[in-house]
Coordinates of C-alpha atoms and ligand atoms in Angstrom, one line a residue:
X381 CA 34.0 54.1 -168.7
X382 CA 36.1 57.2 -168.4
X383 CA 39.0 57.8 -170.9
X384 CA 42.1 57.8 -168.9
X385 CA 45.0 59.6 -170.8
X386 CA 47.9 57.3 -170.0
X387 CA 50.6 59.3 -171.9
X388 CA 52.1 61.5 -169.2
X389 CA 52.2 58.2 -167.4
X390 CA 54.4 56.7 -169.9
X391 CA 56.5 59.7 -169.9
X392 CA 56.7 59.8 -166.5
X393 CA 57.8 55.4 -166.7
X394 CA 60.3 56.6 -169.5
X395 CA 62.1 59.2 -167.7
X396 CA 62.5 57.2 -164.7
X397 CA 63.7 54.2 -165.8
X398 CA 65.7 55.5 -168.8
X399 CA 66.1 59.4 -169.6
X400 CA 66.9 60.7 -166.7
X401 CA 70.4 59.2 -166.2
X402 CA 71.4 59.8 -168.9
X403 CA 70.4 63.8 -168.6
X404 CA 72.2 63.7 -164.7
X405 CA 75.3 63.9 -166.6
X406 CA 74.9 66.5 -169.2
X407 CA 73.4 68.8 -166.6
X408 CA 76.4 68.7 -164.3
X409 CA 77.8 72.1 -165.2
X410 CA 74.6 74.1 -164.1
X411 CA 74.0 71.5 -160.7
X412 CA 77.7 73.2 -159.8
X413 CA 76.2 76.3 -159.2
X414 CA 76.1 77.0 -155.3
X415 CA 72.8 77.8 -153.8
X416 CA 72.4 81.6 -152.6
X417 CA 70.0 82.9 -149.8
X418 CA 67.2 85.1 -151.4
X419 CA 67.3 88.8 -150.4
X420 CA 63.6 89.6 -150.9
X421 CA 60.1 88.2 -151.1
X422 CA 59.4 89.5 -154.9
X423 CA 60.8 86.7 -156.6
X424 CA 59.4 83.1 -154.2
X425 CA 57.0 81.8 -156.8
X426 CA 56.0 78.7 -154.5
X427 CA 53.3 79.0 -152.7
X428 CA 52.4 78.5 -148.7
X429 CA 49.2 77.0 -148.1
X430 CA 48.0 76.5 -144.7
X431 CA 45.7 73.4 -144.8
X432 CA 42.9 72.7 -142.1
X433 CA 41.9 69.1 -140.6
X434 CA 38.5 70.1 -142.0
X435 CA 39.7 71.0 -145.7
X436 CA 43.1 68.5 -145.8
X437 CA 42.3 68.2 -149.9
X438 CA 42.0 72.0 -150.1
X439 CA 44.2 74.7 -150.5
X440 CA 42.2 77.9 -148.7
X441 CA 44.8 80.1 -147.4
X442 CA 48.1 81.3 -148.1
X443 CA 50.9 82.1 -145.9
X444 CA 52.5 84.9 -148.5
X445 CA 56.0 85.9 -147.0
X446 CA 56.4 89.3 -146.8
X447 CA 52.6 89.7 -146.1
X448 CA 52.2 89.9 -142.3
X449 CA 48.3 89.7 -142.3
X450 CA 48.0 86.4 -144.0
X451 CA 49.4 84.8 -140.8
X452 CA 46.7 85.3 -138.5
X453 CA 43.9 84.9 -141.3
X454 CA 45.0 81.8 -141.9
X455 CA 44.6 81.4 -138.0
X456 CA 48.3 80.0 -138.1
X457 CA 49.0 79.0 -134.4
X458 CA 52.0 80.6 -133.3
X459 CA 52.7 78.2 -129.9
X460 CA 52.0 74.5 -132.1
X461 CA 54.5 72.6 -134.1
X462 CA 54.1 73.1 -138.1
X463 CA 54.8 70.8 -140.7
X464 CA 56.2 71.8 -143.8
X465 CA 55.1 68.9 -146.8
X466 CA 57.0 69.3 -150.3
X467 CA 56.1 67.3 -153.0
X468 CA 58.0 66.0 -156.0
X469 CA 57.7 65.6 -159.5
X470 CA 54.5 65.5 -161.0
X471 CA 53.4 64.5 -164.8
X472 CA 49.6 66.1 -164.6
X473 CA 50.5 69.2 -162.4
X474 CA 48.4 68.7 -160.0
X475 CA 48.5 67.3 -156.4
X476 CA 48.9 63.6 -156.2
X477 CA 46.7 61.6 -153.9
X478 CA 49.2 61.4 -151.1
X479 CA 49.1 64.6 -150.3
X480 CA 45.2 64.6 -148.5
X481 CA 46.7 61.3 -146.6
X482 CA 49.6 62.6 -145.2
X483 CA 48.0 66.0 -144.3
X484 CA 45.1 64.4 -142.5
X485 CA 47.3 62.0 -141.0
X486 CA 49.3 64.7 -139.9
X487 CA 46.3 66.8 -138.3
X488 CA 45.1 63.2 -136.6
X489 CA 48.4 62.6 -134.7
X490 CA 48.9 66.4 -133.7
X491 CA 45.3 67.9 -134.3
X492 CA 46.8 71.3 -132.9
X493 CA 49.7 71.5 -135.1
X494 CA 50.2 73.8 -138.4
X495 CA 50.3 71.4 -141.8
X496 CA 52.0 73.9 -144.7
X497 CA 51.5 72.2 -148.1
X498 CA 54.2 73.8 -150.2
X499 CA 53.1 74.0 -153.9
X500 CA 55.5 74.1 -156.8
X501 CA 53.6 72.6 -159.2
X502 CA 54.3 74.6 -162.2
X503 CA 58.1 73.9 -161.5
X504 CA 57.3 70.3 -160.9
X505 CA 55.8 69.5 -163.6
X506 CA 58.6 70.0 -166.4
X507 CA 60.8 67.5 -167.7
X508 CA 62.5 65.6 -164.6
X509 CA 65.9 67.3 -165.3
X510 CA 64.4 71.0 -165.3
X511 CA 62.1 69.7 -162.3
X512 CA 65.0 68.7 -160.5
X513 CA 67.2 71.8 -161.5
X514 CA 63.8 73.9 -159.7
X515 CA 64.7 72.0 -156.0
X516 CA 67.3 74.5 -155.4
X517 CA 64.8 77.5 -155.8
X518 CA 62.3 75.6 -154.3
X519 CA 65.0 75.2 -151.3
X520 CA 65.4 79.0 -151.3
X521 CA 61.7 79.9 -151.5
X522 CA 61.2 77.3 -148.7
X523 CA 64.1 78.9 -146.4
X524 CA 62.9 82.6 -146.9
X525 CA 59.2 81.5 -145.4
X526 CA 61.0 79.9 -143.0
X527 CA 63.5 83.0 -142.3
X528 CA 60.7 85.8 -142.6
X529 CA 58.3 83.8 -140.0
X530 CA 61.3 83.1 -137.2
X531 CA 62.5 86.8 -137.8
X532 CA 58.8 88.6 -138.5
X533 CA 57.3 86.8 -135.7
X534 CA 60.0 84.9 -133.5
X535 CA 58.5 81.5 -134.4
X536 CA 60.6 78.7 -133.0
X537 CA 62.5 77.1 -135.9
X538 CA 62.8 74.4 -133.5
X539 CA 59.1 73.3 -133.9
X540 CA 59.3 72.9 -137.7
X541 CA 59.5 69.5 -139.5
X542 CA 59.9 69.4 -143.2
X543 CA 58.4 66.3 -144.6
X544 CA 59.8 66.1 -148.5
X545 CA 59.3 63.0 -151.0
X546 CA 61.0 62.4 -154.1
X547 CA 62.9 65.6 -155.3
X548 CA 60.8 67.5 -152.9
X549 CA 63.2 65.7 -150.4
X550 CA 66.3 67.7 -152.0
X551 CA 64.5 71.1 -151.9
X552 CA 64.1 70.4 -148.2
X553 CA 67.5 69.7 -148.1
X554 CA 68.1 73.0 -149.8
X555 CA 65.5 74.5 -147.8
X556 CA 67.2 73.7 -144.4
X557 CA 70.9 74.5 -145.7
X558 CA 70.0 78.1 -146.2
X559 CA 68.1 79.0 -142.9
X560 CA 69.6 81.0 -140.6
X561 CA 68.7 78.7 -138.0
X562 CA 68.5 75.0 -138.2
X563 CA 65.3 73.7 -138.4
X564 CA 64.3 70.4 -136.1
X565 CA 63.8 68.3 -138.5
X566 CA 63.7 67.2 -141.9
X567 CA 62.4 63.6 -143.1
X568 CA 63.2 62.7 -146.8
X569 CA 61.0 60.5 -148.7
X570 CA 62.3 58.2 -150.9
X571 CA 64.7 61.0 -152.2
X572 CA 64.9 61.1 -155.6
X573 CA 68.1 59.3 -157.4
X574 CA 68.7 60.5 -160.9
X575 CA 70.7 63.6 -161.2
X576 CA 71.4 63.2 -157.2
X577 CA 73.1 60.2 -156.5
X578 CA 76.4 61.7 -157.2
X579 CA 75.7 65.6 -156.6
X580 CA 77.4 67.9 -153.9
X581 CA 76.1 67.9 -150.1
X582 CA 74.7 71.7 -150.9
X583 CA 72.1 70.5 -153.9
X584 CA 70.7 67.7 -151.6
X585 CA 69.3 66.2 -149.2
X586 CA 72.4 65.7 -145.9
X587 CA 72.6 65.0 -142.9
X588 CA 73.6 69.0 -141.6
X589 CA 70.3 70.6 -143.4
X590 CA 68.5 69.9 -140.0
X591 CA 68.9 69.4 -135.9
X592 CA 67.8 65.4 -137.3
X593 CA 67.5 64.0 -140.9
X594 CA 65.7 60.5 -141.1
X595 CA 64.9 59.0 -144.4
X596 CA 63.2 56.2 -146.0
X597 CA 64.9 54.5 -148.9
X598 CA 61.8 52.5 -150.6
X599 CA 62.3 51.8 -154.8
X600 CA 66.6 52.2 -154.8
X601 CA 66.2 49.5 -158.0
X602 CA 69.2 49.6 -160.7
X603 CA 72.5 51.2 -160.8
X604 CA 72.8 54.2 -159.0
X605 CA 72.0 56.5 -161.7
X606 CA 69.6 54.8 -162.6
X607 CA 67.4 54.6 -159.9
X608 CA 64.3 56.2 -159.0
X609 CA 65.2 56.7 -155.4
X610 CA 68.6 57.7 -154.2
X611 CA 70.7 55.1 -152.6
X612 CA 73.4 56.2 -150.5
X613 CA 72.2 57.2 -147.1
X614 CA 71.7 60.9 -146.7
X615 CA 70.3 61.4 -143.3
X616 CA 71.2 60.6 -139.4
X617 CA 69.0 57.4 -139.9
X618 CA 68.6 55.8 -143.2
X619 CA 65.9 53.6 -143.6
X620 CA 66.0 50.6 -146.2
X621 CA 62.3 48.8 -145.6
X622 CA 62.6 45.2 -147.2
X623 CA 65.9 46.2 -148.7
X624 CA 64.9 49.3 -150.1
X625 CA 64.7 48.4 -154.0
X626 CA 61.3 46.9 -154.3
X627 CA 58.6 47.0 -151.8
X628 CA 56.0 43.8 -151.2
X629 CA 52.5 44.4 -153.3
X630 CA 53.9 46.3 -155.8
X631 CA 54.9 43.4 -158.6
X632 CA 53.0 43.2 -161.8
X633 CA 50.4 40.4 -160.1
X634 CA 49.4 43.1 -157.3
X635 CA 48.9 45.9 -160.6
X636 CA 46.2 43.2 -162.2
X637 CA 44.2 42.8 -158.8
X638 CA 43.9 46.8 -158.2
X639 CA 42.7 47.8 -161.8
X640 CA 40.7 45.1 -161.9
X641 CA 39.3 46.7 -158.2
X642 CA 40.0 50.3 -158.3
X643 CA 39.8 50.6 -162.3
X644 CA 42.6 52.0 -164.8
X645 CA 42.9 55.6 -163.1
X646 CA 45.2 53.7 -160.4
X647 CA 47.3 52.5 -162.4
X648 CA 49.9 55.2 -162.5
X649 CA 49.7 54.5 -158.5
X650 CA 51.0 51.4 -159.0
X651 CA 53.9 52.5 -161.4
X652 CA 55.0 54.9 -158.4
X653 CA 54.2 51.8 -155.8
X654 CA 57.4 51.5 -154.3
X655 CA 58.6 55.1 -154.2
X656 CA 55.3 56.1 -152.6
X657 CA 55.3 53.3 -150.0
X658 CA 58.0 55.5 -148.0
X659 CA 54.8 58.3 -147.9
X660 CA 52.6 55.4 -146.4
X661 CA 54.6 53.9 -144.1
X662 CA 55.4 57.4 -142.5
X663 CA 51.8 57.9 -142.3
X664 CA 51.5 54.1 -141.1
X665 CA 53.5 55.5 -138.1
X666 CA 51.2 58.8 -137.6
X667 CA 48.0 56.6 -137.0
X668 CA 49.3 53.2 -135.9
X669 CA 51.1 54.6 -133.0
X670 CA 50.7 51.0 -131.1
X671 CA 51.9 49.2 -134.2
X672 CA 55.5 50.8 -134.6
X673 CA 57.9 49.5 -137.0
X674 CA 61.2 48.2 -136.3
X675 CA 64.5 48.9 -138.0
X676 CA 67.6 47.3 -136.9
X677 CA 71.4 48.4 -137.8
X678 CA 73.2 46.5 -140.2
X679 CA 76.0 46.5 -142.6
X680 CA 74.5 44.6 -145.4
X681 CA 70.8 43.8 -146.7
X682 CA 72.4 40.2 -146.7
X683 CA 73.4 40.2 -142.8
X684 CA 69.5 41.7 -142.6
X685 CA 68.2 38.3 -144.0
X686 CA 70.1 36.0 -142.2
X687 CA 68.4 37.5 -138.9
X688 CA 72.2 38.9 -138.1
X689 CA 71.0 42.1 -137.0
X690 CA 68.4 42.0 -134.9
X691 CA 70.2 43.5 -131.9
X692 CA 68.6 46.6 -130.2
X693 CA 72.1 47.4 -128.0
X694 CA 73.7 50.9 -128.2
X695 CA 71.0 52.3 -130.5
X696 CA 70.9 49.7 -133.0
X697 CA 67.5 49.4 -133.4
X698 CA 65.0 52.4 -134.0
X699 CA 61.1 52.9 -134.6
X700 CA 60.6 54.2 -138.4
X701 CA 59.1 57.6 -138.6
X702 CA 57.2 60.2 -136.7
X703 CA 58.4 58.9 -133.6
X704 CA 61.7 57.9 -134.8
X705 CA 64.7 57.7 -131.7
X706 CA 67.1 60.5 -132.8
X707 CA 70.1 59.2 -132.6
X708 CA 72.6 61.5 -134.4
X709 CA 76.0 58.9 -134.8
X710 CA 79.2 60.5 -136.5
X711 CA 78.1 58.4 -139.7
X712 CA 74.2 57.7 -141.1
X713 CA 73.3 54.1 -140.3
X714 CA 71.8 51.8 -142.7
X715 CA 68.7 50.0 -141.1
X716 CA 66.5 47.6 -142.2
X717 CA 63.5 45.8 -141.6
X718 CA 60.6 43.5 -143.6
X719 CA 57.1 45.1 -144.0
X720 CA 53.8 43.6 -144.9
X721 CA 52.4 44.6 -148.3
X722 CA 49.2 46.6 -146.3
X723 CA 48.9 49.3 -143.9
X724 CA 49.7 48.4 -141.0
X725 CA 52.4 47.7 -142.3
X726 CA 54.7 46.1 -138.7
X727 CA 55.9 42.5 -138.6
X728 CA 57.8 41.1 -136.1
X729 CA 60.9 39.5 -137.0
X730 CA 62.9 36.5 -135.5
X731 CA 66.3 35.4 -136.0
X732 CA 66.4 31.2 -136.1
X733 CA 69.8 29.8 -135.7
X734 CA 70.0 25.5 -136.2
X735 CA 72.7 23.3 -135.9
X736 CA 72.3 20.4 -138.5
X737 CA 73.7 16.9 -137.5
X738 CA 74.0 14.0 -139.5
X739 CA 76.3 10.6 -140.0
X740 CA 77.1 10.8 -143.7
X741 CA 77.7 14.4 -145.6
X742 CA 75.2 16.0 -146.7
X743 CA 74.7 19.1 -148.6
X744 CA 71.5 20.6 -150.3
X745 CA 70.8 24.5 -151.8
X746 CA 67.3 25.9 -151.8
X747 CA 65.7 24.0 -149.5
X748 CA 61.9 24.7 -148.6
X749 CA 61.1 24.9 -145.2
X750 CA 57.6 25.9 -143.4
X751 CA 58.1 27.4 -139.7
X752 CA 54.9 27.4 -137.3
X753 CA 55.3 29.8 -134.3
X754 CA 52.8 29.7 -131.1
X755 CA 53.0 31.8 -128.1
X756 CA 51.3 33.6 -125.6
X757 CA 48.9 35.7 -127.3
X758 CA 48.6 34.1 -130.7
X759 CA 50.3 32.0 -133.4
X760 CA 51.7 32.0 -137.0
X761 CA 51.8 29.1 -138.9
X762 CA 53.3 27.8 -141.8
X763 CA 55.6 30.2 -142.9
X764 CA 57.5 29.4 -145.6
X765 CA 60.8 30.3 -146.1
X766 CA 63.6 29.0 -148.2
X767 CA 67.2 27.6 -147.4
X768 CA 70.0 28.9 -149.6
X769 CA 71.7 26.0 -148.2
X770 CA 71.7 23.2 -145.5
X771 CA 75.0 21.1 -144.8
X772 CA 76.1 18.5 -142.3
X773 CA 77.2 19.6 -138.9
X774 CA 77.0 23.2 -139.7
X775 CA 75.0 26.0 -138.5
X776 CA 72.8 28.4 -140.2
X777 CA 70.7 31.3 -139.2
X778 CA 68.1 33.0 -141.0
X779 CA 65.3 35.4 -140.5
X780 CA 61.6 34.1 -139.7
X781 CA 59.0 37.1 -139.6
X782 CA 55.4 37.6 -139.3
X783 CA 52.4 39.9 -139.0
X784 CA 51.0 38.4 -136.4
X785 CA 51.6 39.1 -132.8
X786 CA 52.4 35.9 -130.6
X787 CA 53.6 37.6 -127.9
X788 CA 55.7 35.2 -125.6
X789 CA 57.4 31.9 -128.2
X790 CA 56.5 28.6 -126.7
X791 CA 56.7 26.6 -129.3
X792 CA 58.1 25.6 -132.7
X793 CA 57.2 23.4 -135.1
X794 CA 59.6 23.1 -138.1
X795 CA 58.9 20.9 -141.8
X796 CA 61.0 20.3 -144.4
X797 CA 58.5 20.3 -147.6
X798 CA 59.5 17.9 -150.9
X799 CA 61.1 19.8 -153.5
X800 CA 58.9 21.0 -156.1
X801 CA 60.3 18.9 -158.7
X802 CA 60.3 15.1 -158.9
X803 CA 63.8 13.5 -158.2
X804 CA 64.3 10.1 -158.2
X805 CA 67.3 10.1 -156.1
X806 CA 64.8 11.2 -153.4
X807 CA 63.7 7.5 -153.7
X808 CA 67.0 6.3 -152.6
X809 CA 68.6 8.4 -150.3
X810 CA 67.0 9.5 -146.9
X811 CA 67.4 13.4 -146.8
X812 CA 67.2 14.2 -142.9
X813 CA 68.8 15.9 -140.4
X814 CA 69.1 15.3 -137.0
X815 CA 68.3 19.2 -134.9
X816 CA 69.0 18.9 -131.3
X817 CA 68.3 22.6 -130.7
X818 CA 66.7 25.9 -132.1
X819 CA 68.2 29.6 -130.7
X820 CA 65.4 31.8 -131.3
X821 CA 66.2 35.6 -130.9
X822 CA 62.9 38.1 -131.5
X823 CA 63.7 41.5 -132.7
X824 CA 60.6 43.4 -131.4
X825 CA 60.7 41.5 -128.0
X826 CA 64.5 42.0 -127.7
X827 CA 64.3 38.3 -126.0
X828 CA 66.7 35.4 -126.8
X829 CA 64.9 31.4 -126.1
X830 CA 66.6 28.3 -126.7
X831 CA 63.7 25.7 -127.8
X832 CA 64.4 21.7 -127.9
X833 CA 62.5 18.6 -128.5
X834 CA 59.9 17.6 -126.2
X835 CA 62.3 14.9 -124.3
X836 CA 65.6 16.9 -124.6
X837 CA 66.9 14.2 -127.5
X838 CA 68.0 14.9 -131.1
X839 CA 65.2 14.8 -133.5
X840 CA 65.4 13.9 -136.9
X841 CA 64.3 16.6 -139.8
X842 CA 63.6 14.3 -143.2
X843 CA 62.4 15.5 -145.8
X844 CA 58.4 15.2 -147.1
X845 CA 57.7 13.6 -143.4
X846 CA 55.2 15.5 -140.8
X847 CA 56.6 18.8 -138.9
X848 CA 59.1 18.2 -136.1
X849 CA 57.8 20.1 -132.6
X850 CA 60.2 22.4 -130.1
X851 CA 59.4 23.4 -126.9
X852 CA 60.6 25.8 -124.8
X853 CA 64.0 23.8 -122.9
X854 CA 63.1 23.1 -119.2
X855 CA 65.3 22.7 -116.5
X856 CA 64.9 19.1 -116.9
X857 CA 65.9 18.5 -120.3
X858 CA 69.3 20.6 -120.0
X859 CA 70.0 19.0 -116.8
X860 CA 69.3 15.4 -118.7
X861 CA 71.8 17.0 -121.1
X862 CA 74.5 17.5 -118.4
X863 CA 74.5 14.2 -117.1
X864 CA 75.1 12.4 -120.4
X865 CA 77.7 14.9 -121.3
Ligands
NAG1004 C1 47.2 76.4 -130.4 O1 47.8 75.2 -130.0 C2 47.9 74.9 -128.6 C3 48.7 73.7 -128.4 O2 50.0 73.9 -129.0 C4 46.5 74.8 -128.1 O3 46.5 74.6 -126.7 C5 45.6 76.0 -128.5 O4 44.3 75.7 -128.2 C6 45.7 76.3 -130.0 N1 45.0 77.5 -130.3 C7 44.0 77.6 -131.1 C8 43.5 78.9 -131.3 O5 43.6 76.6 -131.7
NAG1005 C1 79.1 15.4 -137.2 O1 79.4 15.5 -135.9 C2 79.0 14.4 -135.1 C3 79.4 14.7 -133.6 O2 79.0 15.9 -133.2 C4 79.8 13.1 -135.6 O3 79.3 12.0 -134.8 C5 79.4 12.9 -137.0 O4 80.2 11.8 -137.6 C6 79.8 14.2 -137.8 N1 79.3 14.0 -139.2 C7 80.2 14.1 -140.2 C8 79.5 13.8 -141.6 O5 81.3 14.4 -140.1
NAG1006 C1 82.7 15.2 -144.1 O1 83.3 16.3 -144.8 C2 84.4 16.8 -144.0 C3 85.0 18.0 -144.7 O2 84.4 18.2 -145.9 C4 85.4 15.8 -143.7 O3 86.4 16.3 -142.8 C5 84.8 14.6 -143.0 O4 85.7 13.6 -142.8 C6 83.6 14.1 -143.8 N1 82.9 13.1 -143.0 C7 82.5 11.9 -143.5 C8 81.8 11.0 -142.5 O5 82.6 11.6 -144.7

């Protein structure tokens, strides 16, 4: 077995989830200083390396500002797009795994294009608060490459797009502040929180640093200062997947099933999960260009999970990442959407809105439910969800989604499970419902459906009994519904 030294890993748990907050405040004076333009090439200690789609894990040649000739002997092609990659904080000082995925995922979508790996390790690897002091030099080393290749060689600013995660996000930010022309784009990457959260437009990542800013808010867990990933939105479009504190297969459970596959080395993967699921679900969108994920607008992660916003009017909806809408609104929108806990990573989500009859009052909290979908091209079933509550003559929407493709929804089938527990009053009363109804709206299809029971009537929901079946309404049955009216 190989000895895995786990203690920068702990470091690295420590600072994150403790230290660092604590430091953001005591370094305020120095993060006052404004960020200058450098004058001259002496000084850039980060380095420019030009990876190929044949060598993505290797860095062969350097792009050394100041140094005309390195340019064509890294065979830099002058009329393709080029992506600029900054990483973020590292405890070992070298490259994390990431960095090979997102280059060859880079070089797979756009095989002609120019993938620049920035490297700042030795700045990177020092305690977070130096590290994070370092993004503003890193911004300024980034900006003079960027500045000696537009003016050295008139390459078009307009075909660069600077991918940065963690603080690598705010040197980007830096990075595009100080150019003399904007670049096209900059996508931040789970941004880093701690020391940032509260800092000035100039040290971070913002919405003017680029022609577009999009970002992807993945592990935004804890107060603000606390947090590993910033939380305020600091792009054009902010993305929040599945809330944006926590993503799915990244709890304690999921850590037990990959050491016990992958072995210990992973584990410090796991402690970064979250942060570096904003990484993979922007690759997600480089090679799963027919799976693209949905975001939808919406003022609150609460309005997101009772299926609210699932409207794709007036921009409210966008794909996440590389081929992301650019909508540029006077303020950044929020955006959600759910994820599955794999690459691919697109669901489709549904908003479900029921009307609950009944005679006598009726009111129960947490409520399971299982949902079974089946459409055109597949079905889904027995999803479970849960009902904050359920009350008599009300109505109540929530959100339904799932990985699996259905394509057009023609039918529902819809179970109230027993409670977990054992109640005896369950015994005596008859929980049911009666559902005349079901207003289905799919996100991804953009397509609104009105289901009902298979002859038009009222159907009764109980508790514990067999699933209740909706159909799409026919003519017939809403005519049927007239007439009695
Ligand atoms: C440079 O990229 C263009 C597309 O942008 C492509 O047509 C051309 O073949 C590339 N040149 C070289 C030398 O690879
Ligand atoms: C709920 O509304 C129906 C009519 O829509 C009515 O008959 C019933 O009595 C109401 N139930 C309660 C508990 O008020
Ligand atoms: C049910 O509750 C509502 C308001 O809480 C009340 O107006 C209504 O009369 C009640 N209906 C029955 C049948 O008790």
């Amino acid at each position: 077995m190989t000895r895995v030294d786990i203690k920068p890993l702990f470091l690295w748990m420590l600072c994150l989830h403790a230290f660092c907050g604590t430091f953001a405040t005591t370094d305020l004076p120095t993060s006052r200083t404004t960020v200058a333009k450098k004058t001259d090439f002496n000084d850039i200690e980060s380095k420019f390396a030009l990876r190929t789609p044949e060598e993505v894990d290797e860095d062969t040649c350097f792009l050394v500002p100041g140094q005309e000739n390195t340019i064509s002997q890294c065979n830099f092609n002058h009329t393709s797009k080029t992506f600029v990659v900054i990483h973020g904080w590292t405890v070992t000082g070298m490259y994390e795994s990431w960095v090979p995925k997102l280059v060859a995922a880079l070089y797979k979508r756009e095989p002609d294009s120019n993938v620049v790996v920035v490297d700042w390790l030795a700045r990177s690897q020092q305690h977070y608060p130096v590290s994070a002091e370092y993004t503003k030099l890193v911004g300024q080393d980034v900006a003079s490459f960027i500045d000696w290749m537009d003016e050295k060689f008139s390459y078009p600013v307009d075909k660069i797009h600077i991918l940065g995660y963690s603080l690598g996000a705010h040197a980007a930010g830096v990075a595009g502040s100080l150019t003399n022309k904007k670049v096209n784009r900059i996508t931040g990457l789970d941004p880093a929180g701690p020391t940032f959260e509260y800092a000035e437009n100039d040290v971070t990542l913002s919405p003017d640093d680029a022609e577009f800013v999009d970002v992807l808010h993945t592990y935004t867990r804890g107060s603000p200062d606390r947090s590993i990933g910033i939380q305020k939105p600091v792009g054009h479009v902010d993305i929040y997947p599945n809330g944006g504190s926590f993503q799915p297969g990244c709890n304690i459970g999921e850590a037990f099933r990959l050491i016990a596959e992958k072995g210990f080395s992973d584990i410090d993967q796991l402690v970064k999960c979250s942060h570096e699921r904003s990484i993979h679900l922007f690759i997600d969108s480089l090679l799963y260009e027919e799976k693209p994920n949905m975001a939808y607008r919406c003022n609150s992660k609460e309005a997101f999970e009772k299926g609210l916003c699932l409207s794709c009017r007036k921009n409210r909806c966008n794909t996440l990442g590389y081929k992301v809408n650019k909508v540029r609104g006077k303020r950044s929108s929020r955006m959600f959407l759910k994820t599955r806990a794999q690459m691919p990573f697109k669901v489709f989500h549904y908003q479900f809105k029921v009307h609950f009859f009944g005679k006598k009052n009726l009111t129960v909290t947490n409520q399971p439910l299982t949902i079974s979908l089946y459409g055109t091209r597949g079905e889904s079933e027995n999803i479970p969800i849960t009902m904050p509550e359920i009350s008599t003559n009300k109505t109540f929407s929530f959100l339904l989604y799932t990985e699996t493709d259905i394509g057009d929804l023609l039918m529902v089938k819809l179970k109230w499970e027993k409670d977990s527990y054992f109640s005896l009053s369950s015994w005596f009363i008859s929980y049911s419902y009666d559902i005349q109804r079901i207003r289905v709206k799919s996100g991804e299809f953009q397509k609104k459906l009105v289901f009902c029971s298979k002859d038009g009537n009222h159907v009764s929901l109980a508790r514990g009994n067999s699933p209740v079946v909706f159909v799409k309404c026919n003519q017939h049955s809403i005519m049927k519904k007239k007439k009695k009216v």
